[in-house]
Short mmCIF file of C-alpha atoms and ligand atoms in Angstrom, two decimals:
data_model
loop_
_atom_site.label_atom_id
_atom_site.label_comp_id
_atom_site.label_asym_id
_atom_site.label_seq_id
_atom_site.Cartn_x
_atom_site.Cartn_y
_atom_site.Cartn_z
CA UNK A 1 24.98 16.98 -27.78
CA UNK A 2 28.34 15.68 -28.10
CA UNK A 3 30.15 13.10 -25.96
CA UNK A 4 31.90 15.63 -24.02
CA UNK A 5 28.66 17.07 -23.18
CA UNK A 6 27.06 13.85 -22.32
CA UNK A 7 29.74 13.09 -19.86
CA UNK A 8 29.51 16.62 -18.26
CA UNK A 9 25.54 16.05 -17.71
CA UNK A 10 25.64 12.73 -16.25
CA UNK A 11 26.26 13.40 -12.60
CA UNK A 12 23.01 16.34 -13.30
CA UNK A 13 21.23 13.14 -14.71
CA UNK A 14 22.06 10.57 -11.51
CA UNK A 15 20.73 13.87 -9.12
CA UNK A 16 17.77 14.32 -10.82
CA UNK A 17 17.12 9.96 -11.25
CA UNK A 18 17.69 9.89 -7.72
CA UNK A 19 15.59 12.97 -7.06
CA UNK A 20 12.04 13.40 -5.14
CA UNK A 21 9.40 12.84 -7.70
CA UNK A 22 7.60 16.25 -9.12
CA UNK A 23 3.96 14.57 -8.93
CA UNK A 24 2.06 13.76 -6.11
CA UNK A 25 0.95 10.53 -5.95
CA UNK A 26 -3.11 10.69 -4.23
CA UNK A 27 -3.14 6.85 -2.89
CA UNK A 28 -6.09 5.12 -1.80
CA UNK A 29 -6.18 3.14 1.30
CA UNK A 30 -7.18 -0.60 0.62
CA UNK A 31 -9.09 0.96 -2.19
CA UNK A 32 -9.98 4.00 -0.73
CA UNK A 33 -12.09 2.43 2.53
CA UNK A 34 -13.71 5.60 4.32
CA UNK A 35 -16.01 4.92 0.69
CA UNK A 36 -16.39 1.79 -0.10
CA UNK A 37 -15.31 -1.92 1.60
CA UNK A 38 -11.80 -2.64 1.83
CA UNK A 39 -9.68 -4.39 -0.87
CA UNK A 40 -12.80 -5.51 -2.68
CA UNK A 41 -13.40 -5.06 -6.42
CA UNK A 42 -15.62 -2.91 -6.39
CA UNK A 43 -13.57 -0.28 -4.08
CA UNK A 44 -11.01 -0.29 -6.39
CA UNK A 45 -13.42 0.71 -9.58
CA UNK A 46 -14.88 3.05 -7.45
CA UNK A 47 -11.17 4.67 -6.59
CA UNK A 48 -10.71 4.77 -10.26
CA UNK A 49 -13.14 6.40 -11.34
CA UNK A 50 -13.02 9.16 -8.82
CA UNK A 51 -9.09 9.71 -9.83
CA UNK A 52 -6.79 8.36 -8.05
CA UNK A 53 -2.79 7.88 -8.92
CA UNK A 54 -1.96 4.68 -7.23
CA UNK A 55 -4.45 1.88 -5.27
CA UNK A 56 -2.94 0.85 -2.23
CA UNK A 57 -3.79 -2.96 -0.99
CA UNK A 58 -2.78 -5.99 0.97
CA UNK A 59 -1.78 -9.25 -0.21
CA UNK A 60 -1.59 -12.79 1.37
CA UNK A 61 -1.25 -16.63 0.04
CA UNK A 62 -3.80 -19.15 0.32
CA UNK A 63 -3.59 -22.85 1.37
CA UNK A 64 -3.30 -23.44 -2.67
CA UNK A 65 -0.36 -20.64 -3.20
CA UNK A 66 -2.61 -18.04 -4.72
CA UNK A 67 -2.23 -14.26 -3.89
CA UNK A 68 -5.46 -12.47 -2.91
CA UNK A 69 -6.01 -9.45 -1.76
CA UNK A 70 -6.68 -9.41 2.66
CA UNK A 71 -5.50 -6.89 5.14
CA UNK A 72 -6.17 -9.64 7.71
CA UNK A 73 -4.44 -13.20 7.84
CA UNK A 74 -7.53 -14.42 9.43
CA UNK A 75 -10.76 -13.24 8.53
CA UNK A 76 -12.05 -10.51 9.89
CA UNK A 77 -15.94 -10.27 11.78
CA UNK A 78 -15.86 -6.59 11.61
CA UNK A 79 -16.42 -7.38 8.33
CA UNK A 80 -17.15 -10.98 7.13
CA UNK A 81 -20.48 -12.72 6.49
CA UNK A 82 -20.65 -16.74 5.90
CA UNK A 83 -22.35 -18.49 3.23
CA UNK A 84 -25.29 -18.05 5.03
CA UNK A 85 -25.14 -14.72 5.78
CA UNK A 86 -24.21 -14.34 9.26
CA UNK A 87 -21.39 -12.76 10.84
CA UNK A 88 -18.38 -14.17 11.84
CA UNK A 89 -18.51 -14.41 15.75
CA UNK A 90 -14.76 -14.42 16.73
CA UNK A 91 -11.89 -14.33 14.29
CA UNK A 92 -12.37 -16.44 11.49
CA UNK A 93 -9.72 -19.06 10.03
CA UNK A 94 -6.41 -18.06 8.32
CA UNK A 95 -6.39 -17.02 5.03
CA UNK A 96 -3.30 -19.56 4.60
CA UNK A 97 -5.47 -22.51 6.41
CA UNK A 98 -8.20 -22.17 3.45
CA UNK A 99 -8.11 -22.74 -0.40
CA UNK A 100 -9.41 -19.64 -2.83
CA UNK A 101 -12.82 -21.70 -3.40
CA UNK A 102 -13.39 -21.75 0.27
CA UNK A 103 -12.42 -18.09 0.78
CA UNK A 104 -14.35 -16.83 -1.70
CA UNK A 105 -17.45 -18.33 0.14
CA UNK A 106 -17.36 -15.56 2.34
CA UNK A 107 -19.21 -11.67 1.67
CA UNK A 108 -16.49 -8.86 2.84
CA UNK A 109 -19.05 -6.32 0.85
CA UNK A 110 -20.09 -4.39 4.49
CA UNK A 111 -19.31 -3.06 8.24
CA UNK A 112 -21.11 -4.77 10.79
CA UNK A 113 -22.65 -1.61 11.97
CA UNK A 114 -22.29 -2.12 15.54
CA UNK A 115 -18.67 -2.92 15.15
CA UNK A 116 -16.07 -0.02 16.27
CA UNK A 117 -14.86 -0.82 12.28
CA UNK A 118 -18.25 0.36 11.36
CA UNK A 119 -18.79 3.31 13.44
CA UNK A 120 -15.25 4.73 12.49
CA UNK A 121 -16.41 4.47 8.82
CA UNK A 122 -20.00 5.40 8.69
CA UNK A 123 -19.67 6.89 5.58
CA UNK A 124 -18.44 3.39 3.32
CA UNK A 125 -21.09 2.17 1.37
CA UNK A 126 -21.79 -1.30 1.56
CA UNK A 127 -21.10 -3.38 -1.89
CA UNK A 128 -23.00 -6.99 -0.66
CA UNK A 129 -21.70 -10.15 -2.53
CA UNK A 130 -18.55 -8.98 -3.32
CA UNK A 131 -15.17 -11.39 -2.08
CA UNK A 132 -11.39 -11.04 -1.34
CA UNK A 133 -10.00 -10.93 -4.84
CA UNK A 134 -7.36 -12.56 -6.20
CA UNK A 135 -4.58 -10.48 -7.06
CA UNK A 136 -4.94 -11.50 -11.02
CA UNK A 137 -8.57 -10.13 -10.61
CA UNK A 138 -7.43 -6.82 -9.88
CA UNK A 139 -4.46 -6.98 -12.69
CA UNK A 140 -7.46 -8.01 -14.89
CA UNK A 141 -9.86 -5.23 -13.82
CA UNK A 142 -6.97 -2.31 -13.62
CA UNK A 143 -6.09 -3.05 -17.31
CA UNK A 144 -9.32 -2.87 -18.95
CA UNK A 145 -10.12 0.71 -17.39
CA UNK A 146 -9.68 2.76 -20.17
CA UNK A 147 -7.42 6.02 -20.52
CA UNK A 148 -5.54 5.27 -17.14
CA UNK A 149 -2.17 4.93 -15.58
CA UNK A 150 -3.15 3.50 -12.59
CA UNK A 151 -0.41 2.46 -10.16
CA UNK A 152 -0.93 -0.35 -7.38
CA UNK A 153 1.23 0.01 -4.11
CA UNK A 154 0.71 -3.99 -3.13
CA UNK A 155 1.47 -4.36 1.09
CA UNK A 156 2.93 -7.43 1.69
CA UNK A 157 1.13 -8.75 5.02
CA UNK A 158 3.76 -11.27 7.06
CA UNK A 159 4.60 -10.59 10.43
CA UNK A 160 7.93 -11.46 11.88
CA UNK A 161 6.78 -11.79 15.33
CA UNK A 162 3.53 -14.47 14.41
CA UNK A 163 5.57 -16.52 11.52
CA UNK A 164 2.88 -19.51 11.99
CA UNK A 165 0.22 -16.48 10.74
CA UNK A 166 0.57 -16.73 7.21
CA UNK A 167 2.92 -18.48 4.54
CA UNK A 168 6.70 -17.58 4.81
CA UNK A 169 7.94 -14.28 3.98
CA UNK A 170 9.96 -16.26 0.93
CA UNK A 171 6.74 -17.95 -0.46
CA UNK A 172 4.69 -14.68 -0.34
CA UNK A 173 6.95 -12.52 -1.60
CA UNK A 174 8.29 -15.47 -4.66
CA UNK A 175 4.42 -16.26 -5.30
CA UNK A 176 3.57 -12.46 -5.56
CA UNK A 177 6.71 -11.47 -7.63
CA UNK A 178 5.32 -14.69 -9.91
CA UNK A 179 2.09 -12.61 -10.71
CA UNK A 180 3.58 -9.61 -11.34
CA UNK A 181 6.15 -11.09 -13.89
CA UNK A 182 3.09 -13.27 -15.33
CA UNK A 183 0.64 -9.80 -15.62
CA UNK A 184 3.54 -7.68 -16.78
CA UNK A 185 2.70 -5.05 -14.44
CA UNK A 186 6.41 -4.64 -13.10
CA UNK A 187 6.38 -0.89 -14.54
CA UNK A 188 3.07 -0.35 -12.51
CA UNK A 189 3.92 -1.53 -9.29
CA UNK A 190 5.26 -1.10 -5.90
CA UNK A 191 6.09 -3.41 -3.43
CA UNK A 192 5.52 -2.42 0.43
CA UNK A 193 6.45 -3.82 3.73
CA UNK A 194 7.10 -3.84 7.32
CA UNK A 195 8.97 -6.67 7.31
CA UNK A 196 11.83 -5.52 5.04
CA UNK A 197 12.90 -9.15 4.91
CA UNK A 198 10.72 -9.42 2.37
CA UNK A 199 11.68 -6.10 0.39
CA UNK A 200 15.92 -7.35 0.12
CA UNK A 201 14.11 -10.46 -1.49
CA UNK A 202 12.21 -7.76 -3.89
CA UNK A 203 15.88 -6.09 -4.59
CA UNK A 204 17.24 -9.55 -4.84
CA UNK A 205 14.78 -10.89 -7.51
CA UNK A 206 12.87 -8.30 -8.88
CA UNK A 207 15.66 -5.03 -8.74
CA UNK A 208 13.39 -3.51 -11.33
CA UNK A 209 10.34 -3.32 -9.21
CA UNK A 210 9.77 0.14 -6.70
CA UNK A 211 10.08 -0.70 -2.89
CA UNK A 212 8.39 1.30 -0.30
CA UNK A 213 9.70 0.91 2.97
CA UNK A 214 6.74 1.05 5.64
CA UNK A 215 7.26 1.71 9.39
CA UNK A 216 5.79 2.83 12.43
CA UNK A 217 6.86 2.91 16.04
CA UNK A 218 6.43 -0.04 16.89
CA UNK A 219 8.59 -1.94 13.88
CA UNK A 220 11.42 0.55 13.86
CA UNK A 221 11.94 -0.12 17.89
CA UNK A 222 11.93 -3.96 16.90
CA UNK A 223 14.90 -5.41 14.42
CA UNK A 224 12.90 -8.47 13.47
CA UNK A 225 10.94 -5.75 11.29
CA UNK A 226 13.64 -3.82 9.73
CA UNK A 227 15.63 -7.44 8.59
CA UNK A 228 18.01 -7.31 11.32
CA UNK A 229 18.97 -3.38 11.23
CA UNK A 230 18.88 -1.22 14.63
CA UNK A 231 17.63 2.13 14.29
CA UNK A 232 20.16 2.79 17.18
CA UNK A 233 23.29 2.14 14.69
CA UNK A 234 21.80 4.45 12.26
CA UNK A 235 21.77 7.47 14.68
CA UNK A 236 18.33 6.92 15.28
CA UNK A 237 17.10 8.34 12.06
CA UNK A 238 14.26 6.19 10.25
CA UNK A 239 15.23 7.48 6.50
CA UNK A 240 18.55 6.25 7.15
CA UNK A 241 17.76 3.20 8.49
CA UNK A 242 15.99 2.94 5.34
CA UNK A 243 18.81 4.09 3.20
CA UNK A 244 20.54 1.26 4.75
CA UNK A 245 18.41 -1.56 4.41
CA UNK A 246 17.29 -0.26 0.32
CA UNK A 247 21.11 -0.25 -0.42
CA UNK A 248 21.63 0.87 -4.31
CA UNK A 249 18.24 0.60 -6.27
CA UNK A 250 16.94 1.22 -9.87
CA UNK A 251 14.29 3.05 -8.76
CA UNK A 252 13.58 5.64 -6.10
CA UNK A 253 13.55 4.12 -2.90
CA UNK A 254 10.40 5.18 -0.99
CA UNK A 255 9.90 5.35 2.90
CA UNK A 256 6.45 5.20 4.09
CA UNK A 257 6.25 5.68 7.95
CA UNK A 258 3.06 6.38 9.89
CA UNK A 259 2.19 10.22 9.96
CA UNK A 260 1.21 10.68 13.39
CA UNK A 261 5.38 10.95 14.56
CA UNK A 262 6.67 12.26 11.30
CA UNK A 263 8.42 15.82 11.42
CA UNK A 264 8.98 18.22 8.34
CA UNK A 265 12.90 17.72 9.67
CA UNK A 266 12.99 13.80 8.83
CA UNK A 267 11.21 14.63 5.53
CA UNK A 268 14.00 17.01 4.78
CA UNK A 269 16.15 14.65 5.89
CA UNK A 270 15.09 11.81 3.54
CA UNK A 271 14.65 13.40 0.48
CA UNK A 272 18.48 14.69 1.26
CA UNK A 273 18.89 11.04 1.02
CA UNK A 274 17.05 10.63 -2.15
CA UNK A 275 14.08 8.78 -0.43
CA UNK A 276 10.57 9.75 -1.71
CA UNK A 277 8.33 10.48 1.38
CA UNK A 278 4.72 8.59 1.75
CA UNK A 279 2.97 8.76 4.61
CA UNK A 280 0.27 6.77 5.93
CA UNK A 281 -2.71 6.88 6.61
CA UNK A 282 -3.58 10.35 6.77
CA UNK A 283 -7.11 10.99 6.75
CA UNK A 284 -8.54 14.78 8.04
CA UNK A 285 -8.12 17.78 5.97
CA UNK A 286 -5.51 19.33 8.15
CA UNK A 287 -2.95 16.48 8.39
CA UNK A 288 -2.91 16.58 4.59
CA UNK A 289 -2.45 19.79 4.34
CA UNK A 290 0.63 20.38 6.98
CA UNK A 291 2.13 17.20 5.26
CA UNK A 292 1.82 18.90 1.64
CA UNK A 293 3.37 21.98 2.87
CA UNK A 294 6.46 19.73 4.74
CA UNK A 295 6.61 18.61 1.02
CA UNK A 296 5.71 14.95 0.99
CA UNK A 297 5.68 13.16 -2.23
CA UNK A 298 2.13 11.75 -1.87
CA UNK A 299 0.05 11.16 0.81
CA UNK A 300 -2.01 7.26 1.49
CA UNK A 301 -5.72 8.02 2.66
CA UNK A 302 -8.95 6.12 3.08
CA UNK A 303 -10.57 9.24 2.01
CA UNK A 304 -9.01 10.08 -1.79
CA UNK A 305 -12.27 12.33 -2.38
CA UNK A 306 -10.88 14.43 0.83
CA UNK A 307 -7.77 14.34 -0.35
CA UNK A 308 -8.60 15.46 -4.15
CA UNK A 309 -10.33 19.09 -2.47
CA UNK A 310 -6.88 19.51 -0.97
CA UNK A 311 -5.27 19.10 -3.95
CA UNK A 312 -7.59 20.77 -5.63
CA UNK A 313 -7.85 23.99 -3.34
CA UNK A 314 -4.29 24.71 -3.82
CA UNK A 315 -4.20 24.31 -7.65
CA UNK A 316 -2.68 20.58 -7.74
CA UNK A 317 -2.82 19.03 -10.57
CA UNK A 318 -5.61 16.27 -9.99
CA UNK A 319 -5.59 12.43 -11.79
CA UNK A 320 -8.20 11.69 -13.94
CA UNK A 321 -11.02 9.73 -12.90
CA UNK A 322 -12.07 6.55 -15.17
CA UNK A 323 -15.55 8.64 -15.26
CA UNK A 324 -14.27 11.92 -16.50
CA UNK A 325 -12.30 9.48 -19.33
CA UNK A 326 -15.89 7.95 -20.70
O1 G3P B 1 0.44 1.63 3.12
C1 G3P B 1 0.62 1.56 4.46
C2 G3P B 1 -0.56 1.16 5.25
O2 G3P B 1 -1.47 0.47 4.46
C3 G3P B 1 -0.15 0.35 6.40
O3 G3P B 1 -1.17 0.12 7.26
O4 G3P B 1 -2.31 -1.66 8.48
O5 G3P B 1 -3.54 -0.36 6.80
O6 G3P B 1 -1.86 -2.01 6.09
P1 G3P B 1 -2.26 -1.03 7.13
CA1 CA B 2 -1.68 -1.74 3.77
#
C-alpha cells in the first residue's frame, strides 16, 4: 500500500476505530450472582469456567486505602455472617470505617434465606467461608486461568448524594487506577460509573483505559451524577449526554443505562454516535433476546448460563469456558 493509499483509507480506519464492536460481550453480574454469591472468588471461577467474556464487579476503599471488591459501602445482612457465624442484624459498618483484616472477618459465601435477597435468587449456591476480595486477589486469580481473555468491567461504587459513604471519588478512583497500573491489566479493563466524576478522572489519568458510562433514571434526572451535565441541554438524549461528558477517547466509549427504559431508537441513536451499547441488568430470556435483535453490543446478567442458550440458540459465537480449556 503506498502513502497515497494510506492517506485515502484513514478516514475508513477512524469509522471503523470508532465503530460498534462485532463481538458480543456475555457479562456477568457481580460474578454472575443468580449462581453463585456476589463478588466473591469463587463466583468469579465459577463465571469462568462456564464462559463468560467480561466479569462485571464493584469496587470500594478500605480504612487502609485498599480496593476490594463490595457492591455495598456498608455491609450487607442479606448477606453477611460475623466471625461467629451469625447474621448481621441491621446494616453493618462501612467498608471505609474498617481495615482489610477486619473485613475479611466476615463470611459473604450465602443468602440469608428468608431475606427478599434470598428469595429473588433461590437458585445461587452458597460458597461458605469465602470474603470480599481484594481487587489484587481477583487480578491474581483471573491471570492464572489458563487459555482465557477474560475482561473485568470494575463499577466504581461512590455516590454523589452520600459523600460521607465511602472514600472520595478522587481517592477511589487514584487508588484503583494504582492497581491496575501495578497488575498491568490496563488492556483488560473497563472502568464504570454513575458518578461520571469519577470517569473524567479515568480520561484524565488513565486515557488508555475503556470507560463505560452507567445510568439509570434516577442519575440522568440528577446532575450531581452525570459531573455537572443536564440531560435537558443535551436534548434530552442519554447517549449524547454521554457523548458529552466522554469527550474524545482512545477507546470506544461505552454507555451502559438500565434496560427497563431503553428503546431500539436510543440504541440507534448511540451507536450513530459511536457509543457501544451495554445494558444492565437484564436477566429473563425475552429481554435478552429483544435487546440482541435492537443490536446491543453485549448484554450484563446475573444469569450468564441464561444468557449463553440465547446466544447459543441463534448461532452466536459463545466464549470459552476455563472448563472446556482443561
Ligand atoms: O454494570 C452495571 C450494574 O452493575 C449497575 O448496577 O447496582 O448492580 O451495581 P449495580
Ligand atoms: Ca455493578
Amino acid at each position: 500500500m503506498t502513502p497515497r493509499h494510506l492517506r485515502l483509507a484513514a478516514p475508513l480506519v477512524a469509522l471503523l476505530l470508532n465503530a460498534p464492536a462485532l463481538a458480543f460481550d456475555l457479562q456477568a453480574h457481580r460474578g454472575g450472582r443468580g449462581l453463585a454469591p456476589e463478588n466473591t472468588l469463587a463466583a468469579f471461577a465459577q463465571a469462568a469456567a462456564l464462559g463468560v467474556d467480561t466479569l462485571e464487579l464493584d469496587v470500594g476503599l478500605t480504612a487502609d486505602g485498599v480496593v476490594v471488591i463490595s457492591h455495598d459501602t456498608s455491609l450487607n445482612p442479606d448477606h453477611t455472617r460475623d466471625a461467629q457465624g451469625q447474621w448481621l442484624s441491621a446494616k453493618g459498618p462501612k467498608i471505609r470505617s474498617l481495615t482489610l483484616e477486619q473485613l475479611q472477618r466476615y463470611d459473604v459465601g450465602r443468602l440469608r434465606p428468608e431475606s427478599d435477597y434470598g428469595k429473588q435468587f433461590a437458585r445461587q449456591k452458597p460458597v461458605d467461608g469465602q470474603r470480599i476480595p481484594t481487587l489484587t486477589a481477583l487480578f491474581d486469580q483471573v491471570r492464572a486461568l489458563p487459555g482465557t481473555a477474560l475482561h473485568l468491567n470494575i463499577e466504581i461504587k461512590v455516590d454523589p448524594t452520600l459523600p460521607d459513604e465511602t472514600a472520595s471519588p478522587e481517592a477511589v478512583t487514584d487508588a484503583l487506577l494504582a492497581e491496575i497500573e501495578r497488575a498491568g491489566m490496563a488492556g483488560r479493563v473497563t472502568i464504570q460509573s454513575f458518578d461520571w466524576r469519577t470517569l473524567a478522572r479515568v480520561a484524565q489519568r488513565a486515557p488508555d483505559i475503556q470507560r463505560a458510562y452507567l445510568s439509570s433514571a434516577r442519575t440522568l434526572a440528577d446532575s450531581r451524577w452525570t459531573a455537572g451535565l443536564a440531560l435537558a441541554s443535551h436534548g434530552g438524549s442519554p447517549a449524547q449526554l454521554v457523548k458529552a461528558a466522554a469527550g474524545p477517547s482512545k477507546k470506544a466509549v461505552i454507555w451502559s443505562p438500565s434496560f427497563g427504559p431503553l428503546t431500539q431508537a436510543q440504541v440507534q441513536e448511540a451507536h450513530t454516535l459511536g457509543l457501544l451499547v451495554l445494558p444492565w441488568t437484564v436477566n429473563t430470556r425475552a429481554d435478552m433476546a429483544r435487546l440482541i435483535d435492537w443490536g446491543v453490543d453485549g448484554i450484563i446478567t446475573d444469569y450468564p448460563d441464561l444468557l449463553r442458550d440465547v446466544l447459543r440458540e441463534r448461532g452466536m459465537p459463545l466464549p470459552t469456558g476455563t472448563e472446556a480449556v482443561r
